PDB file of C-alpha atoms in Angstrom:
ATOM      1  CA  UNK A   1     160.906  32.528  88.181  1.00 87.00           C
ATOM      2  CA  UNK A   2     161.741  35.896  86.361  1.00 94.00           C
ATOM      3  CA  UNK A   3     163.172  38.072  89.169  1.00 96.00           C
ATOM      4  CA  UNK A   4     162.502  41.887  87.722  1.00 98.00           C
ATOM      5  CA  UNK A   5     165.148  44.230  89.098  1.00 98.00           C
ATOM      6  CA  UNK A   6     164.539  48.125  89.118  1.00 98.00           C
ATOM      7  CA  UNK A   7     166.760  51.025  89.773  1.00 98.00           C
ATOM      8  CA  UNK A   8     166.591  53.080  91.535  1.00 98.00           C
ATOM      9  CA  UNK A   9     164.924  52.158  94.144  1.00 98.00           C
ATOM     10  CA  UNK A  10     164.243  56.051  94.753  1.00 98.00           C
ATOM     11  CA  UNK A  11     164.707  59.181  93.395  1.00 97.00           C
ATOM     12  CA  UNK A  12     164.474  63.053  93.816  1.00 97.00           C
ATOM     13  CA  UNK A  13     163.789  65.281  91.181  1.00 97.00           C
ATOM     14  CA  UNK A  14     161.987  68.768  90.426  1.00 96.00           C
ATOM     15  CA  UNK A  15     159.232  69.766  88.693  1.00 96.00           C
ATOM     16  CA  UNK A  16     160.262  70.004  84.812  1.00 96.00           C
ATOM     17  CA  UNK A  17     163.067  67.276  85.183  1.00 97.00           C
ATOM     18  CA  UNK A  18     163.189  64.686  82.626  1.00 98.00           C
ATOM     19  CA  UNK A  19     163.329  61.568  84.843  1.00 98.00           C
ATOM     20  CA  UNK A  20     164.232  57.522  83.669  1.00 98.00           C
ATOM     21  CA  UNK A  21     163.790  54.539  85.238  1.00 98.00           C
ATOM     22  CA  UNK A  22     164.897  51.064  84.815  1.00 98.00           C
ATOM     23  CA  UNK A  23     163.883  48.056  85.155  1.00 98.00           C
ATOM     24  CA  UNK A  24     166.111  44.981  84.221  1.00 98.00           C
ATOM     25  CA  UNK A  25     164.723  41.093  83.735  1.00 98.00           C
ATOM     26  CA  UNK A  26     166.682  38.098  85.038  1.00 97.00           C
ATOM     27  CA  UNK A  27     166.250  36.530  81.729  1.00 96.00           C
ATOM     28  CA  UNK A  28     164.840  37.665  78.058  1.00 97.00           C
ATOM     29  CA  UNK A  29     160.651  38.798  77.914  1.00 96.00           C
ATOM     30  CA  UNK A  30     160.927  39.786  74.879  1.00 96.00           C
ATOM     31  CA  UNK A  31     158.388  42.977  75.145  1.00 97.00           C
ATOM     32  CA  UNK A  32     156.028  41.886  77.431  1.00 96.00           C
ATOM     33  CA  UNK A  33     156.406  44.492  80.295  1.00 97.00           C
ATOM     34  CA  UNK A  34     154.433  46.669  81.553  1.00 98.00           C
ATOM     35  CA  UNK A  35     154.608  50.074  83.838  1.00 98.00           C
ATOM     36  CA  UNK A  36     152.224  50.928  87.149  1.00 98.00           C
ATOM     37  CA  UNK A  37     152.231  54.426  89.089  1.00 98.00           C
ATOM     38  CA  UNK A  38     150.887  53.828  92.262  1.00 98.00           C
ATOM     39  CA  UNK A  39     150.300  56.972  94.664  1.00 98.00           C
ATOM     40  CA  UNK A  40     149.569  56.297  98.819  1.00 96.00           C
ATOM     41  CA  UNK A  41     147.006  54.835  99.745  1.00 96.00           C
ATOM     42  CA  UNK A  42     145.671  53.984  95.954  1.00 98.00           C
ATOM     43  CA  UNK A  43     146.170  50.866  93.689  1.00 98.00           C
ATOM     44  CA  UNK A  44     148.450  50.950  91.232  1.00 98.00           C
ATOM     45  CA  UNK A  45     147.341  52.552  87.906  1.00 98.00           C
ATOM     46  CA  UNK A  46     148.351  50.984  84.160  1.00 98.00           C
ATOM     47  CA  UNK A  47     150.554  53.173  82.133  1.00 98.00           C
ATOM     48  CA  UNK A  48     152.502  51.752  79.432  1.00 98.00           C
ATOM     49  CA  UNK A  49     151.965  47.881  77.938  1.00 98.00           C
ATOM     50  CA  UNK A  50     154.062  45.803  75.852  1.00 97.00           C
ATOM     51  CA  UNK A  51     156.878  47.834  76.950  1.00 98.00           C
ATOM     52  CA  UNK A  52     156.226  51.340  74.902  1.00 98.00           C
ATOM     53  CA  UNK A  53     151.948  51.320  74.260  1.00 98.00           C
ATOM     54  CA  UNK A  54     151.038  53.869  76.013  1.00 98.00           C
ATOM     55  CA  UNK A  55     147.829  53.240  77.733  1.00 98.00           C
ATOM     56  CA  UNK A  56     144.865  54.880  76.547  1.00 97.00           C
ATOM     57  CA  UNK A  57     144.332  58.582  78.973  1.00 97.00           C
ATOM     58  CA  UNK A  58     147.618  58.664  80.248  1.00 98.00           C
ATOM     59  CA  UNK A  59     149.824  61.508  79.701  1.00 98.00           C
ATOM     60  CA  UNK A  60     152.366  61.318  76.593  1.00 98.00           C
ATOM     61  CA  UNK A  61     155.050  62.657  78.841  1.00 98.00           C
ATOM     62  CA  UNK A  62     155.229  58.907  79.815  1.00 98.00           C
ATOM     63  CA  UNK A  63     156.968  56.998  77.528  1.00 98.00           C
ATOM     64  CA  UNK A  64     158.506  52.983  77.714  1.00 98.00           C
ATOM     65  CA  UNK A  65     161.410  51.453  75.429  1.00 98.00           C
ATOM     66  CA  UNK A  66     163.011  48.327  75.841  1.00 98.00           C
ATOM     67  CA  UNK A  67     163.247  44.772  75.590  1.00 97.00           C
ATOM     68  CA  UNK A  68     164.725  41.410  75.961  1.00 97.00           C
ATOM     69  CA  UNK A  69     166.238  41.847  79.431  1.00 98.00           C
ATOM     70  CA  UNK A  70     166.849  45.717  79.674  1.00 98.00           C
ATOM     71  CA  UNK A  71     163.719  48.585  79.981  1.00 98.00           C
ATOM     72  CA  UNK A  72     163.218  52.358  80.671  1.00 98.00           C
ATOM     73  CA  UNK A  73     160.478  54.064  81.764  1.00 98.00           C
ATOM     74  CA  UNK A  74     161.224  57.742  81.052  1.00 98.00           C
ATOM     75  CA  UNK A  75     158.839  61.046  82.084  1.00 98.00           C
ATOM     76  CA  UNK A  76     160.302  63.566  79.628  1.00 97.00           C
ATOM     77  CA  UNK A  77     158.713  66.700  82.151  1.00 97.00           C
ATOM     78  CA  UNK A  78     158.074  65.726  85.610  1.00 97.00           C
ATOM     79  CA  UNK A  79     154.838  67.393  87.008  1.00 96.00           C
ATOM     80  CA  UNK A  80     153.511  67.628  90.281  1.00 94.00           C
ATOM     81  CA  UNK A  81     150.799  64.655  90.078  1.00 96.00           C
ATOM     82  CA  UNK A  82     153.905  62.247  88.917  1.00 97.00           C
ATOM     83  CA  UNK A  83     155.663  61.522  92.471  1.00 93.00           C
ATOM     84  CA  UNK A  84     154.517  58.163  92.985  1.00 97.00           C
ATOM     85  CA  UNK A  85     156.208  54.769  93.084  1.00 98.00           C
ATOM     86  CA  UNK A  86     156.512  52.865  89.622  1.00 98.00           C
ATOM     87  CA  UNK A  87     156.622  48.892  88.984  1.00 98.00           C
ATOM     88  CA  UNK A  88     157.501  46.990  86.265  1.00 98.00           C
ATOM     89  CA  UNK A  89     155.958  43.809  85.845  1.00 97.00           C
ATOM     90  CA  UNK A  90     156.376  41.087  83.501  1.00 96.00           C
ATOM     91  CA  UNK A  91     153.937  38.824  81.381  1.00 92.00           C
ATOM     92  CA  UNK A  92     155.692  36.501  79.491  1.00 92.00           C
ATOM     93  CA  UNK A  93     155.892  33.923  81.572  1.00 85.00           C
ATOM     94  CA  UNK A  94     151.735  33.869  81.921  1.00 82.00           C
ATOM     95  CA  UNK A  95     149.668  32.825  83.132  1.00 82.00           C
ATOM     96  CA  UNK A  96     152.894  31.834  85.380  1.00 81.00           C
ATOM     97  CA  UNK A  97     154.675  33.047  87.849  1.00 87.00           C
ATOM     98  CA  UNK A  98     153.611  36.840  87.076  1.00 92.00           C
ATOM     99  CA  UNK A  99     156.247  39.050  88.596  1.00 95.00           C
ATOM    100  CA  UNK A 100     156.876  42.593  89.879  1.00 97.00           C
ATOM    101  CA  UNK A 101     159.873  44.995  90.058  1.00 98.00           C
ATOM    102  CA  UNK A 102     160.369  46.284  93.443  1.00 98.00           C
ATOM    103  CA  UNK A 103     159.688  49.730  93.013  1.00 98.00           C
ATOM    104  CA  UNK A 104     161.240  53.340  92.286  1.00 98.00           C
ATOM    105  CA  UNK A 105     159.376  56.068  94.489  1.00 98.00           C
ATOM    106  CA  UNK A 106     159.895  59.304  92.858  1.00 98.00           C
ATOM    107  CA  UNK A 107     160.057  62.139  95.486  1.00 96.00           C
ATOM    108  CA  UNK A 108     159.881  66.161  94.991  1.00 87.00           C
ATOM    109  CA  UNK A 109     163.603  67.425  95.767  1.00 87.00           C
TER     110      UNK A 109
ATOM    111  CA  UNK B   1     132.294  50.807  83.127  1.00 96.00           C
ATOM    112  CA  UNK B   2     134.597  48.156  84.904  1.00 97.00           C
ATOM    113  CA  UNK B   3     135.133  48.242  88.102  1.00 98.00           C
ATOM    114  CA  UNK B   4     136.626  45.386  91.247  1.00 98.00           C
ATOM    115  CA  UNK B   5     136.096  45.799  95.054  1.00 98.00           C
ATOM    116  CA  UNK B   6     137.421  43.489  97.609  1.00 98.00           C
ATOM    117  CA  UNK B   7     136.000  42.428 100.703  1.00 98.00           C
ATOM    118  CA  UNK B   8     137.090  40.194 103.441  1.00 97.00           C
ATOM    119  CA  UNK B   9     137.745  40.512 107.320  1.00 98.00           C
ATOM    120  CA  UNK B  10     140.443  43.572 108.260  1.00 98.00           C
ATOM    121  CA  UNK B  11     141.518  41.258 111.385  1.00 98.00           C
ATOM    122  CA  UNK B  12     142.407  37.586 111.059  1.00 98.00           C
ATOM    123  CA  UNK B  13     143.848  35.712 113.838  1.00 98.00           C
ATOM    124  CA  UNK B  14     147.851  33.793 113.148  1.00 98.00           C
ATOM    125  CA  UNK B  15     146.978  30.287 112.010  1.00 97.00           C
ATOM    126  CA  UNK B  16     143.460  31.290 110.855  1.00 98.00           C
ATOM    127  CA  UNK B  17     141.930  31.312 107.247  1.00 98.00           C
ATOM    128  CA  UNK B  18     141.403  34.150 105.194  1.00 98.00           C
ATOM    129  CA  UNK B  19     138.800  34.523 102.823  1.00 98.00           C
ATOM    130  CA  UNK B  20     138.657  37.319 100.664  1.00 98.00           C
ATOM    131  CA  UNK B  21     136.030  38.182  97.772  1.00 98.00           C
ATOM    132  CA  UNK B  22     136.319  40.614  94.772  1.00 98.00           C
ATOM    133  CA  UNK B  23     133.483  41.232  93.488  1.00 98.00           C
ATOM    134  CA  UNK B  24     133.394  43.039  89.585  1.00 98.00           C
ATOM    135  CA  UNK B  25     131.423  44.716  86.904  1.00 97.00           C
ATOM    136  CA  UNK B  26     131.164  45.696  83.580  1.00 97.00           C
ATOM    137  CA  UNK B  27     132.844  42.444  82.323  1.00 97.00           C
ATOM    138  CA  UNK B  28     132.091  38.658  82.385  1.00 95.00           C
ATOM    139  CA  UNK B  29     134.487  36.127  83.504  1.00 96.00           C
ATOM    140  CA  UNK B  30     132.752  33.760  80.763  1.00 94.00           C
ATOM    141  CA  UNK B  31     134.469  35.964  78.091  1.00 94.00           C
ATOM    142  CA  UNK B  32     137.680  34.324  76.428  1.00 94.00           C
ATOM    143  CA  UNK B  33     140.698  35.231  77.609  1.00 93.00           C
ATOM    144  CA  UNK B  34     139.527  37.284  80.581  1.00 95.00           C
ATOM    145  CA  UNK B  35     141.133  36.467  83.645  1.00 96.00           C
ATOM    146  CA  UNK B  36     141.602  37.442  87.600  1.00 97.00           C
ATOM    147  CA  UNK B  37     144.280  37.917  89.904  1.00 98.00           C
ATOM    148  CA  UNK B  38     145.114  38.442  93.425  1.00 98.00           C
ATOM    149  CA  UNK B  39     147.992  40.771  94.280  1.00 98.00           C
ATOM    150  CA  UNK B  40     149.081  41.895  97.868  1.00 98.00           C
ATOM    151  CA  UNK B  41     151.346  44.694  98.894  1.00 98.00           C
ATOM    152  CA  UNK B  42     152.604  44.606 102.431  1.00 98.00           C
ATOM    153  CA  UNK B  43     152.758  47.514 104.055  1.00 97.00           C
ATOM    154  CA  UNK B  44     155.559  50.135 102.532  1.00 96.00           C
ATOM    155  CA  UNK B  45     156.816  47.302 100.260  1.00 98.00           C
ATOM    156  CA  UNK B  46     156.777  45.886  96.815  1.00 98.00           C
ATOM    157  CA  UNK B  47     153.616  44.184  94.975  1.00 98.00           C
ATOM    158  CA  UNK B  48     153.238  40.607  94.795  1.00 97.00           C
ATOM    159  CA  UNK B  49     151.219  38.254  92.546  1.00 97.00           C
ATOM    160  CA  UNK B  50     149.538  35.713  94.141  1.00 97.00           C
ATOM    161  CA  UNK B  51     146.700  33.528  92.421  1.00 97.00           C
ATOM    162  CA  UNK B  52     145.241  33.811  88.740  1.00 96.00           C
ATOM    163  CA  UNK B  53     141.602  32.554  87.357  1.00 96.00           C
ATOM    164  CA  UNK B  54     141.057  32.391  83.973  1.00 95.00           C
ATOM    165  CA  UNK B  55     137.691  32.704  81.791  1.00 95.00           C
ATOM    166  CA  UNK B  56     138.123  28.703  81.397  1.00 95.00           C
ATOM    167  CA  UNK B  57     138.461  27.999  84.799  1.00 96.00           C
ATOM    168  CA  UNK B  58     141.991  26.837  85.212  1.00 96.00           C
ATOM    169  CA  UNK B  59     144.137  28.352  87.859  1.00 97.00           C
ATOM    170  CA  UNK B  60     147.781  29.488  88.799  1.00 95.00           C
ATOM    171  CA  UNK B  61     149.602  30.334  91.704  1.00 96.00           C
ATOM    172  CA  UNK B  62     152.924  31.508  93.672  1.00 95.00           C
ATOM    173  CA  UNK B  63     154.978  28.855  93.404  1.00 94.00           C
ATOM    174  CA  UNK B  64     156.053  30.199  96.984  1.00 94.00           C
ATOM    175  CA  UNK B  65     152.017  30.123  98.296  1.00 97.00           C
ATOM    176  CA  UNK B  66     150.934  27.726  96.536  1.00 96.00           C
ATOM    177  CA  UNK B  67     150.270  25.323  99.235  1.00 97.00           C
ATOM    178  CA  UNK B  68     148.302  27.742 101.442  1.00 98.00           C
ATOM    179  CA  UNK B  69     146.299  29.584  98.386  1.00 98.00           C
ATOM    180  CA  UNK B  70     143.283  28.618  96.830  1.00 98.00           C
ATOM    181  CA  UNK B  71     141.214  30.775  93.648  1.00 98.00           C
ATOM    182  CA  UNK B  72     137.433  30.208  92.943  1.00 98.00           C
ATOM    183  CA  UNK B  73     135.333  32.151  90.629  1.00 97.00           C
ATOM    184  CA  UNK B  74     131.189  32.407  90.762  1.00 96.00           C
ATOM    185  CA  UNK B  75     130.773  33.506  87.114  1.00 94.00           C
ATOM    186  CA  UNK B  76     126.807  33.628  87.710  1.00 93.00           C
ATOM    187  CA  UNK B  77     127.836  36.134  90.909  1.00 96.00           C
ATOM    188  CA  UNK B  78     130.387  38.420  89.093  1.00 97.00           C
ATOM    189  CA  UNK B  79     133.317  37.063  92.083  1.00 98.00           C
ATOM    190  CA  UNK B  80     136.405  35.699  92.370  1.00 98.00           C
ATOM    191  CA  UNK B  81     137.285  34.035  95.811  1.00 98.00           C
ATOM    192  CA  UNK B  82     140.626  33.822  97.692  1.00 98.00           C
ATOM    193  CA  UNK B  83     141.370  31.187 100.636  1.00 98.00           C
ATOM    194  CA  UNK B  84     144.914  31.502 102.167  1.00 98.00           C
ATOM    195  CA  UNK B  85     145.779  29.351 105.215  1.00 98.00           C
ATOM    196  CA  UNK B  86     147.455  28.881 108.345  1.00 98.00           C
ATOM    197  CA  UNK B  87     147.803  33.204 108.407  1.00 98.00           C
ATOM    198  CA  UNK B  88     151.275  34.995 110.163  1.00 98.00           C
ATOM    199  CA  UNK B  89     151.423  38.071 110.706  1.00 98.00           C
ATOM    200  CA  UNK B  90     153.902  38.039 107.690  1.00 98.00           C
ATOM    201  CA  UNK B  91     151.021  38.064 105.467  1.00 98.00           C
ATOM    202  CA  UNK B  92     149.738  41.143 106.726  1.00 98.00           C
ATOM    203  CA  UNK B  93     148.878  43.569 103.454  1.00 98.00           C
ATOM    204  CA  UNK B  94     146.681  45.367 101.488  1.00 98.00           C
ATOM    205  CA  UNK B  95     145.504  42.840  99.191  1.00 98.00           C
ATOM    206  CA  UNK B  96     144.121  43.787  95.375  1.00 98.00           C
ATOM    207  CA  UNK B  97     142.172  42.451  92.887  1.00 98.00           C
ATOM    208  CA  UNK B  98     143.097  43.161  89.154  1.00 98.00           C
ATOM    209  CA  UNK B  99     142.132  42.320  86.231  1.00 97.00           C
ATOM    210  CA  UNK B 100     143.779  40.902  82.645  1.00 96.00           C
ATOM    211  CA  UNK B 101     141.383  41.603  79.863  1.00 93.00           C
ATOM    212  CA  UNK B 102     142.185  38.847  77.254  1.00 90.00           C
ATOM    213  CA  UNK B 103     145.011  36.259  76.036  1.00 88.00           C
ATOM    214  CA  UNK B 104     147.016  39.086  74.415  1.00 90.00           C
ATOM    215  CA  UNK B 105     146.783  41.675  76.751  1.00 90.00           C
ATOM    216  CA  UNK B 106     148.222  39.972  79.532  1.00 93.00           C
ATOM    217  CA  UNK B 107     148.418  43.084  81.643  1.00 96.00           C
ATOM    218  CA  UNK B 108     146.622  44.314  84.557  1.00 97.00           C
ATOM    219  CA  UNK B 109     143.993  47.092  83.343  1.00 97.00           C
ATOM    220  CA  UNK B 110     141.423  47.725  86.321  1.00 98.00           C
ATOM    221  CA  UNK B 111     142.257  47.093  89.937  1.00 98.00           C
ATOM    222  CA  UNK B 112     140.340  47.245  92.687  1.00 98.00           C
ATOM    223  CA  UNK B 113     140.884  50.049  95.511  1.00 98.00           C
ATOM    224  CA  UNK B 114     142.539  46.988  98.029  1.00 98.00           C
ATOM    225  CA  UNK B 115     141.272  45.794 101.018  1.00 98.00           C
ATOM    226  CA  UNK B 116     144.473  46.034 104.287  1.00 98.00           C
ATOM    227  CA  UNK B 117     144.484  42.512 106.386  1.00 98.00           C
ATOM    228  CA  UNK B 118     146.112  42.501 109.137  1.00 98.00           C
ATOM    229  CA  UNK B 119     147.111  39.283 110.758  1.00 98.00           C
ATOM    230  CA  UNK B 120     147.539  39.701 114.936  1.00 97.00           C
ATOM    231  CA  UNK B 121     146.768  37.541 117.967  1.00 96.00           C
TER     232      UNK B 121
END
């Protein structure tokens, strides 16, 4: 299975920082990755698809780039609604084995 | 609108069965390409896929639960149904339903809000 690796696991950052995340795959997906923000206690919300599409109402602070084996998630102006935890998750081995990064929880410093 | 809820017992016993249903709207699982999945979180850890259905009826699962899982869909009822055997309290988490609106967009668009089993003598 594709083993999704994500660093780092956690983070502190201000308000207004410009804050990246990665995400690495144990072997190529070519661009089919995509980015959750999940906040206690809720599911995890979709934010960027096929790697850089952002998805449709969330902010364009968000942005993704990547693929083959390395990807970034990057929030260009951290605001106060954005600590959360992130996953990556890949798609291109579906309907197989669907897999999920372990997580980068973003915390106020 | 779309929208998936779960349901299913909060308390299961170790070496029981869990059953858990998520029931939808505002899509058909008749439509091509539409699939969906199971996905639990233990608590204060990562997500993990579990089980997939597909418009077509054919299904896929953990390759590490795949013995104990088993995905059913009631197209008429608008629900997808998850068995998992022979619970530990290992397999205690807030389980989701989520949703993967066609072939090419393999993602997950709508979850559900989770339902938290907890597995305990």
């Amino acid at each position: 299975a594709i083993q999704l690796t994500q660093s780092p696991s956690s983070l502190s950052a201000s308000v207004g920082d410009r804050v990246t995340i990665t995400c690495r795959a144990s072997q190529g997906i070519s661009s089919a990755l995509a980015w959750y923000q999940q906040k206690p206690g809720k599911a995890p919300k979709l934010l960027i698809y096929d790697a850089s599409s952002l998805e449709s109402g969330v902010p364009s602070r968000f942005s993704g780039s990547g693929s083959g084996t390395d990807f970034t998630l990057t929030i260009s102006s951290l605001q106060p609604e954005d600590f959360a935890t992130y996953y990556c998750q890949q798609f291109n081995s579906y309907p197989h084995r669907l897999t999920f990064g372990g997580g980068t929880k973003v915390e106020i410093k | 609108q779309v929208t998936l809820r779960e349901s299913g017992p909060a308390l299961v016993k170790p070496t029981q069965t869990l059953t858990l249903t998520c029931t939808f709207s505002g899509f058909s699982l008749s439509t091509s390409g539409m699939c969906v999945s199971w996905i639990r979180q233990p608590p204060g850890k990562a997500l993990e896929w579990l089980a997939l259905i597909d418009w077509d009826d054919d299904k896929y699962y953990s390759t590490s639960l795949k013995t104990r899982l088993t995905i059913s869909k009631d197209t008429s009822k608008n629900q997808v149904v998850l068995t998992m055997t022979n619970m530990d309290p290992v397999d205690t988490a807030t389980y989701y339903c989520a949703r993967i609106p066609s072939e090419v967009e393999r993602w997950f668009d709508y979850w559900g809000q989770g339902t938290l089993v907890t597995v305990s003598s």
